[in-house]
Each structure stands twice: as structure tokens, then as C-alpha cells.
Coordinates of C-alpha atoms in Angstrom, one line a residue:
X681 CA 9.8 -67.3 -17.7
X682 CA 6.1 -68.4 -17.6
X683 CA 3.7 -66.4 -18.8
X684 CA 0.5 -65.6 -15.9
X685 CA -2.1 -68.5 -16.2
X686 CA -1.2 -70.2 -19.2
X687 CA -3.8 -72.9 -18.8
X688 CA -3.4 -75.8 -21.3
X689 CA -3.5 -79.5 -21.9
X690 CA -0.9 -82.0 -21.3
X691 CA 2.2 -81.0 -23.8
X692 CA 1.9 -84.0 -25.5
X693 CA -1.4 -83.3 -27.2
X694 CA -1.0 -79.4 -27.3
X695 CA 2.3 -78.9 -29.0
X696 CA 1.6 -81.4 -31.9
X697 CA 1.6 -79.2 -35.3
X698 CA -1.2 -79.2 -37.7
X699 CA -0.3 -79.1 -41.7
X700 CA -0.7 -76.4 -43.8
X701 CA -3.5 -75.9 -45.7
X702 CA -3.4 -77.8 -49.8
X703 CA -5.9 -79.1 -52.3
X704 CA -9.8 -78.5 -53.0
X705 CA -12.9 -79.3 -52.3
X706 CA -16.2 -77.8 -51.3
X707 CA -19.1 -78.2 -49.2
X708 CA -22.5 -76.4 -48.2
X709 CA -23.8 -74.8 -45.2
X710 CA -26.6 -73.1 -43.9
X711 CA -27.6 -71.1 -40.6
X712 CA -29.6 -72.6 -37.7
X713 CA -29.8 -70.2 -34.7
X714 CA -32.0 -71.1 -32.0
X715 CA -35.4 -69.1 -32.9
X716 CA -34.3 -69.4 -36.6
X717 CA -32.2 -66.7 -38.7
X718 CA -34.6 -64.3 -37.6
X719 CA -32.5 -64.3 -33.5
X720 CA -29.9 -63.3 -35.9
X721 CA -28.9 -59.8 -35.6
X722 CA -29.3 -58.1 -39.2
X723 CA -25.8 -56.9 -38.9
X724 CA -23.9 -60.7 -38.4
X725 CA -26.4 -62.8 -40.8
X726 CA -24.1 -62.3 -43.7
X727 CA -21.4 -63.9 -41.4
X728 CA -24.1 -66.6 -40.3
X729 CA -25.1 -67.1 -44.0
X730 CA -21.3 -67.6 -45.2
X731 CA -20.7 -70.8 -46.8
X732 CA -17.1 -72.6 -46.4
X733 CA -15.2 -74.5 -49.0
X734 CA -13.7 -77.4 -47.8
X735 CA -10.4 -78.6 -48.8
X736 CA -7.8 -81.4 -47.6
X737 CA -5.3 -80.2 -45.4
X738 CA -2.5 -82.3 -45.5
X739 CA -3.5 -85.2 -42.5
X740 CA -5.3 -87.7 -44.2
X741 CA -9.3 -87.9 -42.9
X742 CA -8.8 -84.3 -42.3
X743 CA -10.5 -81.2 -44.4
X744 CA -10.2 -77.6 -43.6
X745 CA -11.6 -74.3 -44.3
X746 CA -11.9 -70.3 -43.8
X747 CA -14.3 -68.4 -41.8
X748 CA -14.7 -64.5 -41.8
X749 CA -15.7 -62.8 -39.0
X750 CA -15.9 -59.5 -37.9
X751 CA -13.2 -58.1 -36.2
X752 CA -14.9 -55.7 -34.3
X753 CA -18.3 -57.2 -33.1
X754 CA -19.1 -53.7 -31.6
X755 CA -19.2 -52.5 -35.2
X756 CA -19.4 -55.7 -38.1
X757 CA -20.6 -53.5 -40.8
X758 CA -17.3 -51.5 -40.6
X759 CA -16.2 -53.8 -43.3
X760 CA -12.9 -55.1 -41.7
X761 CA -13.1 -59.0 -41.1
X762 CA -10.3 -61.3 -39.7
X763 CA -9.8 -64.9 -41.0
X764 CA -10.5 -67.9 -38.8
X765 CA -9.1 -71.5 -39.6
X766 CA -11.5 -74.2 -39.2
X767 CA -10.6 -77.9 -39.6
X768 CA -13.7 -81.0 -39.5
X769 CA -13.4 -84.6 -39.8
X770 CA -16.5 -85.8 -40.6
X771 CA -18.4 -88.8 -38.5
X772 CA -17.0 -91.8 -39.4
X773 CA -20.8 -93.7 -38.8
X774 CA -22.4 -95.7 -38.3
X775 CA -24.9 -94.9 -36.2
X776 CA -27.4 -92.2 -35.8
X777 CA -25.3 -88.6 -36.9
X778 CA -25.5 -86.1 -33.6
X779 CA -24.5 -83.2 -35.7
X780 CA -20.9 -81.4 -34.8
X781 CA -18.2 -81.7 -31.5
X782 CA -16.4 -79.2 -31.3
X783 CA -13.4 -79.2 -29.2
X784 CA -11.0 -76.6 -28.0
X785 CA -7.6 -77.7 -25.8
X786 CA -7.3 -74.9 -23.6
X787 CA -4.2 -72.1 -23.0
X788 CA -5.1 -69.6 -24.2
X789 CA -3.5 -69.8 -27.2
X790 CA -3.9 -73.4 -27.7
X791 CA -4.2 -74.6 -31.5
X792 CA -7.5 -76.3 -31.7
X793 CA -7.3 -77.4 -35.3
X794 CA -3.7 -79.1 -34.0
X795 CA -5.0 -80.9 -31.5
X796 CA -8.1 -81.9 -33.5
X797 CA -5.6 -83.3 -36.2
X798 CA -3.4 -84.7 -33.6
X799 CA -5.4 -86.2 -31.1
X800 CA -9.2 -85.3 -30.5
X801 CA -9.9 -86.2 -34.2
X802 CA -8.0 -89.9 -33.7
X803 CA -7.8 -90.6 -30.4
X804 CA -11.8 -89.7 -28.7
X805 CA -13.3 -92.9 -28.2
X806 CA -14.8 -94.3 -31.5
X807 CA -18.3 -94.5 -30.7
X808 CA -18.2 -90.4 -30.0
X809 CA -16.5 -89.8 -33.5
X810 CA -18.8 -92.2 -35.5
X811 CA -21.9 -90.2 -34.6
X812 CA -20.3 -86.6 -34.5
X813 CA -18.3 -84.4 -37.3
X814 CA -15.3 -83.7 -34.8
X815 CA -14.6 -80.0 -35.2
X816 CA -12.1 -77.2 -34.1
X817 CA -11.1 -73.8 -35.2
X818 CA -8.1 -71.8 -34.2
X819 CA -9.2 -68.9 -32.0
X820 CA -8.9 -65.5 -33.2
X821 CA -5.1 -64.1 -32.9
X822 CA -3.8 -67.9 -32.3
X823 CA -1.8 -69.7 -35.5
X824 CA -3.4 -70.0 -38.0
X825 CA -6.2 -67.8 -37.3
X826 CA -4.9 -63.9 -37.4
X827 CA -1.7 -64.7 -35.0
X828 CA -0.9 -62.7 -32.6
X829 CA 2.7 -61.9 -32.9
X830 CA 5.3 -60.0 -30.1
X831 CA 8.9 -61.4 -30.3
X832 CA 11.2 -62.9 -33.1
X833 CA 12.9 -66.1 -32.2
X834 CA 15.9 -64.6 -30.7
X835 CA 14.0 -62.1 -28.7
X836 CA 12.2 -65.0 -27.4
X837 CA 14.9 -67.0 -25.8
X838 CA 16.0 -63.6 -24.5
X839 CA 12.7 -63.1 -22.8
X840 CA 12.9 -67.2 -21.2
X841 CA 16.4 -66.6 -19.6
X842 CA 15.4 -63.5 -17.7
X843 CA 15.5 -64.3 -14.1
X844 CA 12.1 -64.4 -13.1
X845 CA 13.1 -64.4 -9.3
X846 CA 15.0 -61.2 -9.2
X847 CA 17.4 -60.5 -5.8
X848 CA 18.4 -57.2 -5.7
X849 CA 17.2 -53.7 -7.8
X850 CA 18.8 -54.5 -11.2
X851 CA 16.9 -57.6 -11.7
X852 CA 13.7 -56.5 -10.7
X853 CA 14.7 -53.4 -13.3
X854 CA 15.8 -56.0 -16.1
X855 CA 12.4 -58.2 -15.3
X856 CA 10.2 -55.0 -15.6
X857 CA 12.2 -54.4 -18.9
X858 CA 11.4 -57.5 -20.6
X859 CA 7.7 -57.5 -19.7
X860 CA 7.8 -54.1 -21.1
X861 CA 9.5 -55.4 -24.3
X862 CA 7.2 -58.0 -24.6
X863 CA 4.4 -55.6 -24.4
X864 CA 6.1 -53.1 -26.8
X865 CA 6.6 -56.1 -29.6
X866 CA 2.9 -57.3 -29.5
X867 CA 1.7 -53.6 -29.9
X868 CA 4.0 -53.1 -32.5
X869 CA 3.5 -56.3 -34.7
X870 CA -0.5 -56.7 -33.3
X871 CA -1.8 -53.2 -32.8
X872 CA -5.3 -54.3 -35.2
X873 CA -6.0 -57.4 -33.4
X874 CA -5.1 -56.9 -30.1
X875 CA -8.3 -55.6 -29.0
X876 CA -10.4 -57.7 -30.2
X877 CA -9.2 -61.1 -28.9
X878 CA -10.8 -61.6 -26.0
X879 CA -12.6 -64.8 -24.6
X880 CA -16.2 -63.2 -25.3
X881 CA -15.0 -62.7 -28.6
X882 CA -13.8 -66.2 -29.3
X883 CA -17.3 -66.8 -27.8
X884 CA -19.1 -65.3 -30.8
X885 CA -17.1 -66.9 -32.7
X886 CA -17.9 -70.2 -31.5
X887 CA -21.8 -69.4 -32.2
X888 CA -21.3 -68.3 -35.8
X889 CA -19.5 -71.2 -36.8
X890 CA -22.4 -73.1 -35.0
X891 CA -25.0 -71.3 -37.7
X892 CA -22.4 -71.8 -40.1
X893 CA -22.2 -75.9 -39.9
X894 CA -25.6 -76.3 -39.9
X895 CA -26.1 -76.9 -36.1
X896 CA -28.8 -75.8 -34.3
X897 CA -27.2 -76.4 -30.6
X898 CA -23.3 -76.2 -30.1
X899 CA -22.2 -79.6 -28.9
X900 CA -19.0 -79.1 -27.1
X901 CA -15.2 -80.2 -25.3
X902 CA -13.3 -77.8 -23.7
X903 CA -10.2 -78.6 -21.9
X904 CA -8.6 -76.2 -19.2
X905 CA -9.1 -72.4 -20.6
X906 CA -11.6 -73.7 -23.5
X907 CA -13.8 -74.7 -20.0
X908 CA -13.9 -70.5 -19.2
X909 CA -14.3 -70.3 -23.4
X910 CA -17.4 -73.0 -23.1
X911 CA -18.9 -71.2 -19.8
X912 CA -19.1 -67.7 -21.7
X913 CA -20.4 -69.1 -24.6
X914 CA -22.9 -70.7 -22.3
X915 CA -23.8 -67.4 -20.6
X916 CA -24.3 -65.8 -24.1
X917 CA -25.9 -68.0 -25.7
X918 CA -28.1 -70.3 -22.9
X919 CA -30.6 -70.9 -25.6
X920 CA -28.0 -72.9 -28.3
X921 CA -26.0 -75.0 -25.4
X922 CA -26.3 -78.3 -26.8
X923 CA -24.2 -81.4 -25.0
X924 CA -21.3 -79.2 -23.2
X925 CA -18.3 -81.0 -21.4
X926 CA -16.0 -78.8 -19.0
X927 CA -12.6 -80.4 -18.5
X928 CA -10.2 -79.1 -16.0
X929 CA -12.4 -76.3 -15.3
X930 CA -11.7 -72.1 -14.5
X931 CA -13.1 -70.3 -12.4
X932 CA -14.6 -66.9 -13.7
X933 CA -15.5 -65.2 -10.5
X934 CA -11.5 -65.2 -9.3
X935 CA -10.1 -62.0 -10.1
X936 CA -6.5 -62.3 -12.1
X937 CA -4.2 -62.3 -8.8
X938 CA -6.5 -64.9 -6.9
X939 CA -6.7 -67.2 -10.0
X940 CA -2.6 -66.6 -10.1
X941 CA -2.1 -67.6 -6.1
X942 CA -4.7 -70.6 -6.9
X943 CA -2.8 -72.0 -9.5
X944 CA 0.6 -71.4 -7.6
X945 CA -1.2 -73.7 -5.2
X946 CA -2.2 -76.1 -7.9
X947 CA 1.2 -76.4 -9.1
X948 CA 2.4 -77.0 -5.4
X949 CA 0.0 -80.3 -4.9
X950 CA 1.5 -81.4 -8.1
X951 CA 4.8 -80.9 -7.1
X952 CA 4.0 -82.7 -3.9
X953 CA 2.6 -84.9 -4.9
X954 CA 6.1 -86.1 -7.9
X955 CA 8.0 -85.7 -4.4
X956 CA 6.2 -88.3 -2.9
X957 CA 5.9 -90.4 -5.7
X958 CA 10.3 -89.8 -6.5
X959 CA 10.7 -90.8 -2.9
X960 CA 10.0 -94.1 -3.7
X961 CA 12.1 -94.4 -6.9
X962 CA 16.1 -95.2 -6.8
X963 CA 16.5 -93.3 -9.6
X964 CA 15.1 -89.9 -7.8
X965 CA 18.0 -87.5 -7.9
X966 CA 16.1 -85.2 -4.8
X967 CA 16.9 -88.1 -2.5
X968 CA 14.1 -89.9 -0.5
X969 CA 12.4 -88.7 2.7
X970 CA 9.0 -86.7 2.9
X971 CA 7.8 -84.0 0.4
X972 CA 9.0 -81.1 2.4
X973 CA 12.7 -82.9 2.2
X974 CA 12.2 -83.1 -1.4
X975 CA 11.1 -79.9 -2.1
X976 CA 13.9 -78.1 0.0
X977 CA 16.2 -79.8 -2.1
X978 CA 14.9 -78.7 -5.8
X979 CA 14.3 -75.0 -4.6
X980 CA 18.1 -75.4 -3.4
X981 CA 19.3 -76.5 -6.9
X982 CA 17.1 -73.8 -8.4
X983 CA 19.2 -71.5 -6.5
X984 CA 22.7 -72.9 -7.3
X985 CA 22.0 -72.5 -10.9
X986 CA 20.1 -68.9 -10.5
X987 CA 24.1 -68.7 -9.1
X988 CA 25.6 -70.5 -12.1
X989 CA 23.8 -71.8 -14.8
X990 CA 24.8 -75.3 -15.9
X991 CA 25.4 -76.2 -19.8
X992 CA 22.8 -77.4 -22.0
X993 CA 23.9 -78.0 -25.4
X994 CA 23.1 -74.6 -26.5
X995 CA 25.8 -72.4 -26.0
X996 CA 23.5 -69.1 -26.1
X997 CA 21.0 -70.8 -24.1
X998 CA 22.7 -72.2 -20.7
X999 CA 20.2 -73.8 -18.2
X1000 CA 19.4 -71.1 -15.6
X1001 CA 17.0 -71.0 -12.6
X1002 CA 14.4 -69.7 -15.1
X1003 CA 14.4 -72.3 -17.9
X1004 CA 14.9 -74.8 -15.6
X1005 CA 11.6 -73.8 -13.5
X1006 CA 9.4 -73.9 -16.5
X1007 CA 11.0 -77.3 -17.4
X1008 CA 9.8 -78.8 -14.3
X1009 CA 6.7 -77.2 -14.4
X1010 CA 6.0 -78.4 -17.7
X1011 CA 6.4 -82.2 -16.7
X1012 CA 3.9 -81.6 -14.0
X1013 CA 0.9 -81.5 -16.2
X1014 CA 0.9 -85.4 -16.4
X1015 CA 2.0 -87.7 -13.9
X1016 CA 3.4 -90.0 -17.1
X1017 CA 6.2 -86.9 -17.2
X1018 CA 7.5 -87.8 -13.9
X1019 CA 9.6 -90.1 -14.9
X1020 CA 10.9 -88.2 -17.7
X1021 CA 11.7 -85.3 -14.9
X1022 CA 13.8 -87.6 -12.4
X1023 CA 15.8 -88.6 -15.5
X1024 CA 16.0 -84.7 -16.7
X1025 CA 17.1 -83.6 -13.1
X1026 CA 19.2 -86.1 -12.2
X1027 CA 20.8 -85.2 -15.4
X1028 CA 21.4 -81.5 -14.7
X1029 CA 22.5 -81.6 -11.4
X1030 CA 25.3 -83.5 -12.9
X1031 CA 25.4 -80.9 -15.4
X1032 CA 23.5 -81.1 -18.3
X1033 CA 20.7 -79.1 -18.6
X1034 CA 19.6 -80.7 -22.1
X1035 CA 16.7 -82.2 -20.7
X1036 CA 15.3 -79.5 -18.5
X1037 CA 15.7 -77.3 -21.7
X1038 CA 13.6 -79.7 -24.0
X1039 CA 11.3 -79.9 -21.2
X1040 CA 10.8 -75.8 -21.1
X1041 CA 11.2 -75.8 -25.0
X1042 CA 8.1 -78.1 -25.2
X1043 CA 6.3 -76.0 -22.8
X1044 CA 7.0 -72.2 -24.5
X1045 CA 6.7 -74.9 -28.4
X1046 CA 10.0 -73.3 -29.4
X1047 CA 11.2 -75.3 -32.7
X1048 CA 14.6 -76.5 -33.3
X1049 CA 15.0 -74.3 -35.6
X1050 CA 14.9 -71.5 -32.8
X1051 CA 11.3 -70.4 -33.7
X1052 CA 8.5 -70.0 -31.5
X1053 CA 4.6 -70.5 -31.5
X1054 CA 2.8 -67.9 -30.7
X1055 CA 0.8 -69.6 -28.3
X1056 CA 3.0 -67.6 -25.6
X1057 CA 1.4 -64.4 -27.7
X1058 CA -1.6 -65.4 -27.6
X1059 CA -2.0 -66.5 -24.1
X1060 CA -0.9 -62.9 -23.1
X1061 CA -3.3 -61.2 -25.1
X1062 CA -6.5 -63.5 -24.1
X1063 CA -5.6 -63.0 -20.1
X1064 CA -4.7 -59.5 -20.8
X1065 CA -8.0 -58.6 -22.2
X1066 CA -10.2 -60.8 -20.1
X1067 CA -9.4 -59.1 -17.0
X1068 CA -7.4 -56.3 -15.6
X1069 CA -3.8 -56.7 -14.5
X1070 CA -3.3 -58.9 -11.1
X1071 CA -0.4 -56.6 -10.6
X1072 CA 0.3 -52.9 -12.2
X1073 CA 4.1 -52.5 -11.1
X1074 CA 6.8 -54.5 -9.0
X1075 CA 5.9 -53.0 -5.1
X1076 CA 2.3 -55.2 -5.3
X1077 CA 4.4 -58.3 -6.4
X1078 CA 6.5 -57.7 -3.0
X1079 CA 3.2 -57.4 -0.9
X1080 CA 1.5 -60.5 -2.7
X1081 CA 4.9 -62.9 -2.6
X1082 CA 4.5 -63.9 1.4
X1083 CA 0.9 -65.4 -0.2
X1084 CA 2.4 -66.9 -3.3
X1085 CA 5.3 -68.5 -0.9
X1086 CA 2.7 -69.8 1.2
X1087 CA 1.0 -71.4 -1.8
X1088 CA 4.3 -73.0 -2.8
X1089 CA 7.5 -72.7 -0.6
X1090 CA 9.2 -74.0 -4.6
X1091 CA 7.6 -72.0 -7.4
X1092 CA 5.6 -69.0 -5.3
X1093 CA 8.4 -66.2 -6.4
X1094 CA 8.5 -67.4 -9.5
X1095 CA 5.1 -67.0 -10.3
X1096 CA 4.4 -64.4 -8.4
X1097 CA 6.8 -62.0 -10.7
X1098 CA 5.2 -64.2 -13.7
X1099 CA 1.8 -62.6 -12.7
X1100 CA 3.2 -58.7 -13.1
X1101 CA 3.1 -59.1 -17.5
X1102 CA 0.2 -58.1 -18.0
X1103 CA 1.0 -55.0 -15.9
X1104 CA 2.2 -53.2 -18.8
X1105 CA -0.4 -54.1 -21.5
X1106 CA -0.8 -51.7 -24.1
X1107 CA -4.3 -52.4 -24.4
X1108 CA -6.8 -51.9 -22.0
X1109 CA -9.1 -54.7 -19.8
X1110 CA -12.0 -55.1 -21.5
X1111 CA -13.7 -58.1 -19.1
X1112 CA -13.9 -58.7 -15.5
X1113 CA -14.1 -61.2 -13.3
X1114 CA -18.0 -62.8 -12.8
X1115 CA -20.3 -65.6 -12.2
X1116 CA -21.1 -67.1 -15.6
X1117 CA -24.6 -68.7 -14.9
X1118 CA -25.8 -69.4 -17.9
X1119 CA -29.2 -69.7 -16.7
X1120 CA -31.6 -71.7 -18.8
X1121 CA -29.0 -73.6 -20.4
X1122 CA -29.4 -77.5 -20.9
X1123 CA -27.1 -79.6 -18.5
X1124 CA -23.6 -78.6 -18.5
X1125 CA -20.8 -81.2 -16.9
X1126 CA -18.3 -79.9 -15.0
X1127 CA -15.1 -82.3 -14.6
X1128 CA -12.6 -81.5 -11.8
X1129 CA -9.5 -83.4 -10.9
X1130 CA -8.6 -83.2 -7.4
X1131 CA -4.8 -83.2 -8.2
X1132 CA -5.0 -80.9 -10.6
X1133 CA -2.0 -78.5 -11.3
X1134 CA -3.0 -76.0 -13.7
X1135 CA -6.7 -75.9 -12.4
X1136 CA -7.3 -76.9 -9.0
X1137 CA -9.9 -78.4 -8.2
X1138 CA -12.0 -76.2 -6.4
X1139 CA -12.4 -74.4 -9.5
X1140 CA -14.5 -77.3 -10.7
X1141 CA -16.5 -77.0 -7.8
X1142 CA -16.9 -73.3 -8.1
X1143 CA -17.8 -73.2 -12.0
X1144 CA -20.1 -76.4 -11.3
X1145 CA -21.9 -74.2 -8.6
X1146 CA -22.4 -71.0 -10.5
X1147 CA -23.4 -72.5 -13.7
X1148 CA -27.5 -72.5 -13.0
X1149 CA -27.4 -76.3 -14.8
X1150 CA -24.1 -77.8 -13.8
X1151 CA -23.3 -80.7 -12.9
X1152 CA -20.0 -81.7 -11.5
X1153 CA -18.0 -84.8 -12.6
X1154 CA -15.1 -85.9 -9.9
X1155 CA -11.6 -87.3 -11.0
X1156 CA -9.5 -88.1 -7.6
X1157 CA -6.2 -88.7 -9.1
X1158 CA -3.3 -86.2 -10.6
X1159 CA -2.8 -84.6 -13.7
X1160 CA -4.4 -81.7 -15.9
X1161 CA -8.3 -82.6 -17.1
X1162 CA -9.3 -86.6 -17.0
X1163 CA -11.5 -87.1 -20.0
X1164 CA -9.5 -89.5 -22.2
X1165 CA -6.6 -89.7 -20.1
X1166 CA -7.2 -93.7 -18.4
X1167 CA -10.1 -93.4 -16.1
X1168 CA -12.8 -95.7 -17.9
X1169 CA -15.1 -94.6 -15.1
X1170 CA -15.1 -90.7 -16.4
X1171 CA -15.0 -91.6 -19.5
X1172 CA -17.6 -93.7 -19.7
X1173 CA -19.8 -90.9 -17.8
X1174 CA -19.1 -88.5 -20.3
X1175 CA -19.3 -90.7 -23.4
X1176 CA -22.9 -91.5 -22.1
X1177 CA -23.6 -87.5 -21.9
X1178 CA -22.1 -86.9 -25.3
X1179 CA -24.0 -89.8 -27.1
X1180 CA -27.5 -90.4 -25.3
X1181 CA -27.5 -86.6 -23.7
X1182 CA -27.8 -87.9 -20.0
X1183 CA -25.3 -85.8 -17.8
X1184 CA -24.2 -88.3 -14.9
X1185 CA -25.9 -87.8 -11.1
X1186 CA -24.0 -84.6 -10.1
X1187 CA -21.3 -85.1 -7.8
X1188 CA -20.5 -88.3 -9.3
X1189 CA -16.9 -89.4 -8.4
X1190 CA -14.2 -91.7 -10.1

């Protein structure tokens, strides 16, 4: 069962695991606010003034660290703080230092300090990590940083198998039931954080550890949902935006169900766009013929096993129509999936669902060992908060499905019921959907990719158009965000922002 707008990288980068935290060593730090200390309210400078003590964290190059903050920025001298992990690798030089890049890989729910450990931290192009300390930080309520928790392992695989297109009463009543068990579990093992996890939140977050390194702007890379993080940091803070790159951007003015419908859409091209591209393959287990061919064949599959779920290797965990949506969606993020996908279809419409379930295992980061992430957790409780339900019970998921068919003939259902779980949240909206314009901030690029699944691209366009410096950087081509991902042109545009601080002509395509 997917979770409503889980926004992320590709897999690959997102699910890789950071270490535990081991050994000493310590390092200084001071504030820099824009205006000085003084632009500092008197209530947060202790926070701002905090210095952290570094220590290796298991991946060689690699140091990390703890940062308090408040929980409640409504009230920070209430004297109850939540713990933030912060991981750095320091500029490997030489070259004029540009301060620190921080980096967040979407979700919500995304671990930052993993994908800084995993990828941004080895694999941005060398000239951006000899001038800058490349640095994330786990958002509040995600791994290592105050988790959110709902569900144990079990429960979890539970929650996945659900049938998330339900045909008659009793599956609408057993979907309703888990979304309200899910609910139930977060309030139960979350009730102090859930509140306080919302986007503006992280936000603040993002500025005091700003002060906290040293830095008097935030220089930033958000993929996906860290491009709605950057934006409202940008609208908060116009003053400290420093060099700020949007990948694979949100759109903040789209209420929850239109952002839901859009990305039904999103997922649509990207499944049209596999079709076309399986077509031509002899291994493509959906036959050849156009899209619409294609596509009439894997929503009939989904039906046989919604019917009859196939075997997968795990007895308890049979591929169903549920599991085996969220494995294909999962291996739509990034064209280089595809041909993982033919090979995992053609696989279980012989009967073996082994692949499709690694595929949805990678996408929910479920372990081996049967234990979950809690980036599903998280992702919740972010989109929960941020804005209010797009649906409050089951009768506005009949009237919006005709819509979310339309958007995709394959997946609309699906995600249509997908959009209901934050319907029974057990803590209220606290944001709404807005133009962030962040006016007087320094250039902000904008990078949309035409064929984007997760973010469409006229999200890109929207966000580039709102933001009162924006400029929008063009990938034509498929897959989730571009930087880093092949196209030297983009790349190169964005390296040249990054290093020299000159934003390429807006509406620059590649």
C-alpha cells in the first residue's frame, strides 16, 4: 500500500543505511545569522550558540554530531528539546572553501545523513566537494533524529498486503481499518513528536544549524520533497538564502488531493513511457504493441493476482495486487530500473513474485530481517501536518476516483484510496497549501524533468514561477530529479551556480 505523496529519490541512493554513531572527537562553532546574533530571537540564541562535538561515525571521511532543538518552536524556553543527527564531511580542497552544502534527498522521511554517507558525500562531482563541507542532518521524527514510530515489523507487512483497491463493502471497511491502525500506532508510540514535525519546523531547523556551522547564508541541495523543505526555508528566511538548488521540484500552492491526482499523472507518463520503451525489448513479458496495449495488459495481471496472489518466497507474504503495485512503482523512479522490472514481471506472471517483492521491499526499506524504516512513519506524519487531509472518509475517494482513473487508467484506484491515510490523523493540520515567494531571496534554481514520475514537471514550472528569484533549469528526459544522474549539460549548469554563484539564463533546457 503506498503511502499519499511519498516523494523521494531514486531507491538506490535513498535506502542505503548510514552507521551508527562511535568514537570522539570535537570541533567549534559559532553563530552567524544574517544581521548578526542580534536577528536572533533571545529565546533560540542558546540553540544558535550550541557548539557540537564531532565524532567519527563509522564510514571513513565521515564525522557526526548532535544538535538540540526545541521541540516546540512556539514555546523553546519550555525546556523540552528533541535531538537532531548531523553528519559533515569536510571539503576535501583545494581551492577557495565556499563554507557548507547541505543536502536533503527528499520523502519525506528521507535519511539525509544516509544519503550524505552513501552518495552526496562520494559521489557530487569533486570540484563541488573540494570547496564545500558537504552536510546533512536527519529531519526531526526521521531515523536517527527523534523517529517517528507507528507499526512493528509484522504489523507492517500487515498494513502492505491490504488491498488498496477494494471491490465490494468489506474491503473498503478492512482498508479504512488499517489506515486507522496505522493512525492509532503513531499516536500511541509518537504522541510528543507528532505535532511538531512539520516541514516549517524542519525549516527552522535547517537555519539553526546554519548559525550553528558557522555559515552566514545556507548553501543548499534539495531533491524531490527537500525542494518544498528548501522553498519554506527560503520564504522564512529570504535574507540567509545562499546558493539554493531545487531538484525535482513540489509545488506548494496544490492542495493535498490536487498534488495526489498530479502525481497519479506523473506516475502514468512514467509508466508510459517503460511501455513504450518494453515494446521494443524481446524480453518484455506485456507483449509489444502501443502503450495503451501495454498498459491493458499489466492492470489485467494486477487484477488476476488481486484474484490470487502468486508465491514469492515468503510464505506469510504472497505477492498480491498491492505489493505488486508498489513494486512497479518503485522501479519507475529511474529508467535504469526498467530492465530490472521486465525481468521481475516476466518472472511473476510465471509465478514468482520474489522480484516484485524485493522491488516493493526496497521501496517501503523493509530489512531482511522483517524490520522496517520508519521512513513510511515519517512520510505520514510530514504530509499529515503540512496540509489538511485530501480526503476525510471513503465516499470522497468514490467522487475523486473517475479523476484519478483519468490520470492513470493503471495506478488511479490505487492511489486514489492511498490518498484517504491521512484522513484519520490523530493530529491536526497545522499548514496549508501557499505560494512560497520568498521575496528578496538571492537566485534560487529550479530543476524540472519533463518525465518526471514522482514530481511532474509542471511543478517545476509552478515553484520556478512563484519563487520571486527563480529560475528554472529544464531536463527533457525520464526519471526522478536530474542533477547527478548523466546529463553533463545540467550538471554542468548547476556545478557553475554552486561554485562561481551564477544561476544559468532561466529557462535553460538540457
Amino acid at each position: 500500500m503506498d503511502t499519499s505523496r511519498l516523494l523521494r529519490t531514486t531507491g538506490t541512493v535513498i535506502a542505503a543505511a548510514g552507521l551508527l554513531l562511535s568514537g570522539c572527537t570535537s570541533g567549534g562553532s559559532g553563530v552567524a545569522a544574517s544581521g548578526g546574533p542580534s536577528a536572533v530571537p533571545a529565546g533560540l540564541r542558546p540553540y544558535y550558540e550550541q557548539k557540537l562535538s564531532w565524532r567519527e561515525c563509522g564510514v571513513p571521511g565521515f564525522q557526526c554530531s548532535t544538535m538540540k532543538a526545541p521541540l516546540d518552536y512556539g514555546n523553546p524556553g519550555a525546556g523540552q528539546d528533541i535531538d537532531l543527527a548531523v553528519a559533515r564531511r569536510t571539503a576535501t580542497g583545494p581551492g577557495k572553501k565556499l563554507g557548507s552544502l547541505l543536502v536533503n534527498p527528499g520523502g519525506p522521511g528521507g535519511s539525509g545523513i544516509g544519503y550524505l554517507q552513501a552518495y552526496a558525500g562520494i559521489g557530487y562531482p569533486a570540484a563541488v566537494r573540494a570547496q564545500y563541507d558537504m552536510v546533512s542532518f536527519d529531519p526531526r521524527g526521521v531515523d536517527r533524529s527523534s523517529p517517528v514510530e507507528c507499526l512493528s515489523g509484522p504489523q507492517m507487512d500487515k498494513f502492505t498486503q491490504v488491498d488498496q483497491t477494494p471491490d465490494d463493502k468489506a474491503e473498503r471497511a478492512r482498508l479504512v481499518a488499517a489506515f486507522k491502525e496505522f493512525a492509532a500506532g503513531c499516536r500511541t508510540r509518537s504522541q510528543r513528536i507528532l505535532p511538531h514535525v512539520s516541514t516549517v519546523d524542519a525549516a527552522r531547523d535547517m537555519d539553526m544549524l546554519r548559525g550553528v556551522l558557522g555559515d552566514e547564508k545556507l548553501n543548499y541541495v534539495g531533491a524531490s520533497y527537500g525542494t518544498f523543505l528548501g522553498a519554506t526555508y527560503a520564504d522564512l528566511f529570504p535574507d540567509r538564502v545562499g546558493r539554493l538548488v531545487l531538484d525535482g521540484a513540489m509545488d506548494p500552492s496544490r492542495p493535498a488531493l490536487d498534488l495526489n491526482r498530479d502525481q497519479t499523472a506523473g506516475f502514468e507518463t512514467a509508466f508510459r513511457s517503460f511501455a513504450k520503451d518494453c515494446a521494443k525489448q524481446p524480453d518484455c513479458p506485456l507483449g509489444q504493441g502501443d502503450p495503451d496495449s501495454v498498459a491493458l495488459r499489466l492492470k489485467e495481471f494486477f487484477r488476476k493476482l488481486d484474484a490470487q496472489p502468486v508465491p514469492s518466497g515468503d510464505d506469510s507474504r504472497p505477492l498480491g495486487e498491492s505489493l505488486a503495485t508498489t513494486g512497479v512503482i518503485a522501479a519507475l523512479y529511474d529508467e535504469s530500473g526498467w530492465p530490472q522490472l521486465r525481468e521481475a514481471l516476466t518472472n511473476a506472471m510465471d509465478g514468482d513474485g520474489a522480484g516484485l517483492l524485493a522491488l516493493a521491499d526496497s521501496y517501503y526499506e523493509r530489512g531482511a530481517d522483517g524490520k522496517y524504516a520508519n521512513l513510511m512513519f515519517a512520510n505520514a506524519a510530514v504530509n499529515c501536518l503540512d496540509q489538511p487531509a485530501a480526503f476525510t472518509g471513503p465516499d470522497a475517494v468514490d467522487a475523486a476516483l473517475p479523476s484519478f482513473e483519468k490520470a492513470s487508467p493503471v495506478f488511479g484506484a490505487g492511489l486514489a484510496w492511498a490518498s484517504l491515510n491521512c484522513g484519520y490523523w490523530p493530529v491536526k493540520a497545522t499548514g496549508q497549501a501557499k505560494e512560497l515567494p520568498a521575496k528578496g531571496a538571492a537566485p534560487i534554481v529550479v530543476v524540472g524533468t519533463t518525465r518526471d514520475p514522482a514530481t511532474p514537471y509542471k511543478w517545476a514550472q509552478a515553484l520556478a514561477g512563484q519563487l520571486d528569484s527563480g529560475t528554472l533549469l529544464t531536463y527533457d528526459g525520464d526519471g526522478h530529479t536530474a542533477y547527478g544522474r548523466g546529463s553533463e549539460c545540467i550538471d554542468t549548469a548547476i556545478n557553475r551556480y554552486l561554485l562561481q554563484g551564477v544561476p544559468p539564463k532561466d529557462g535553460k533546457r538540457c
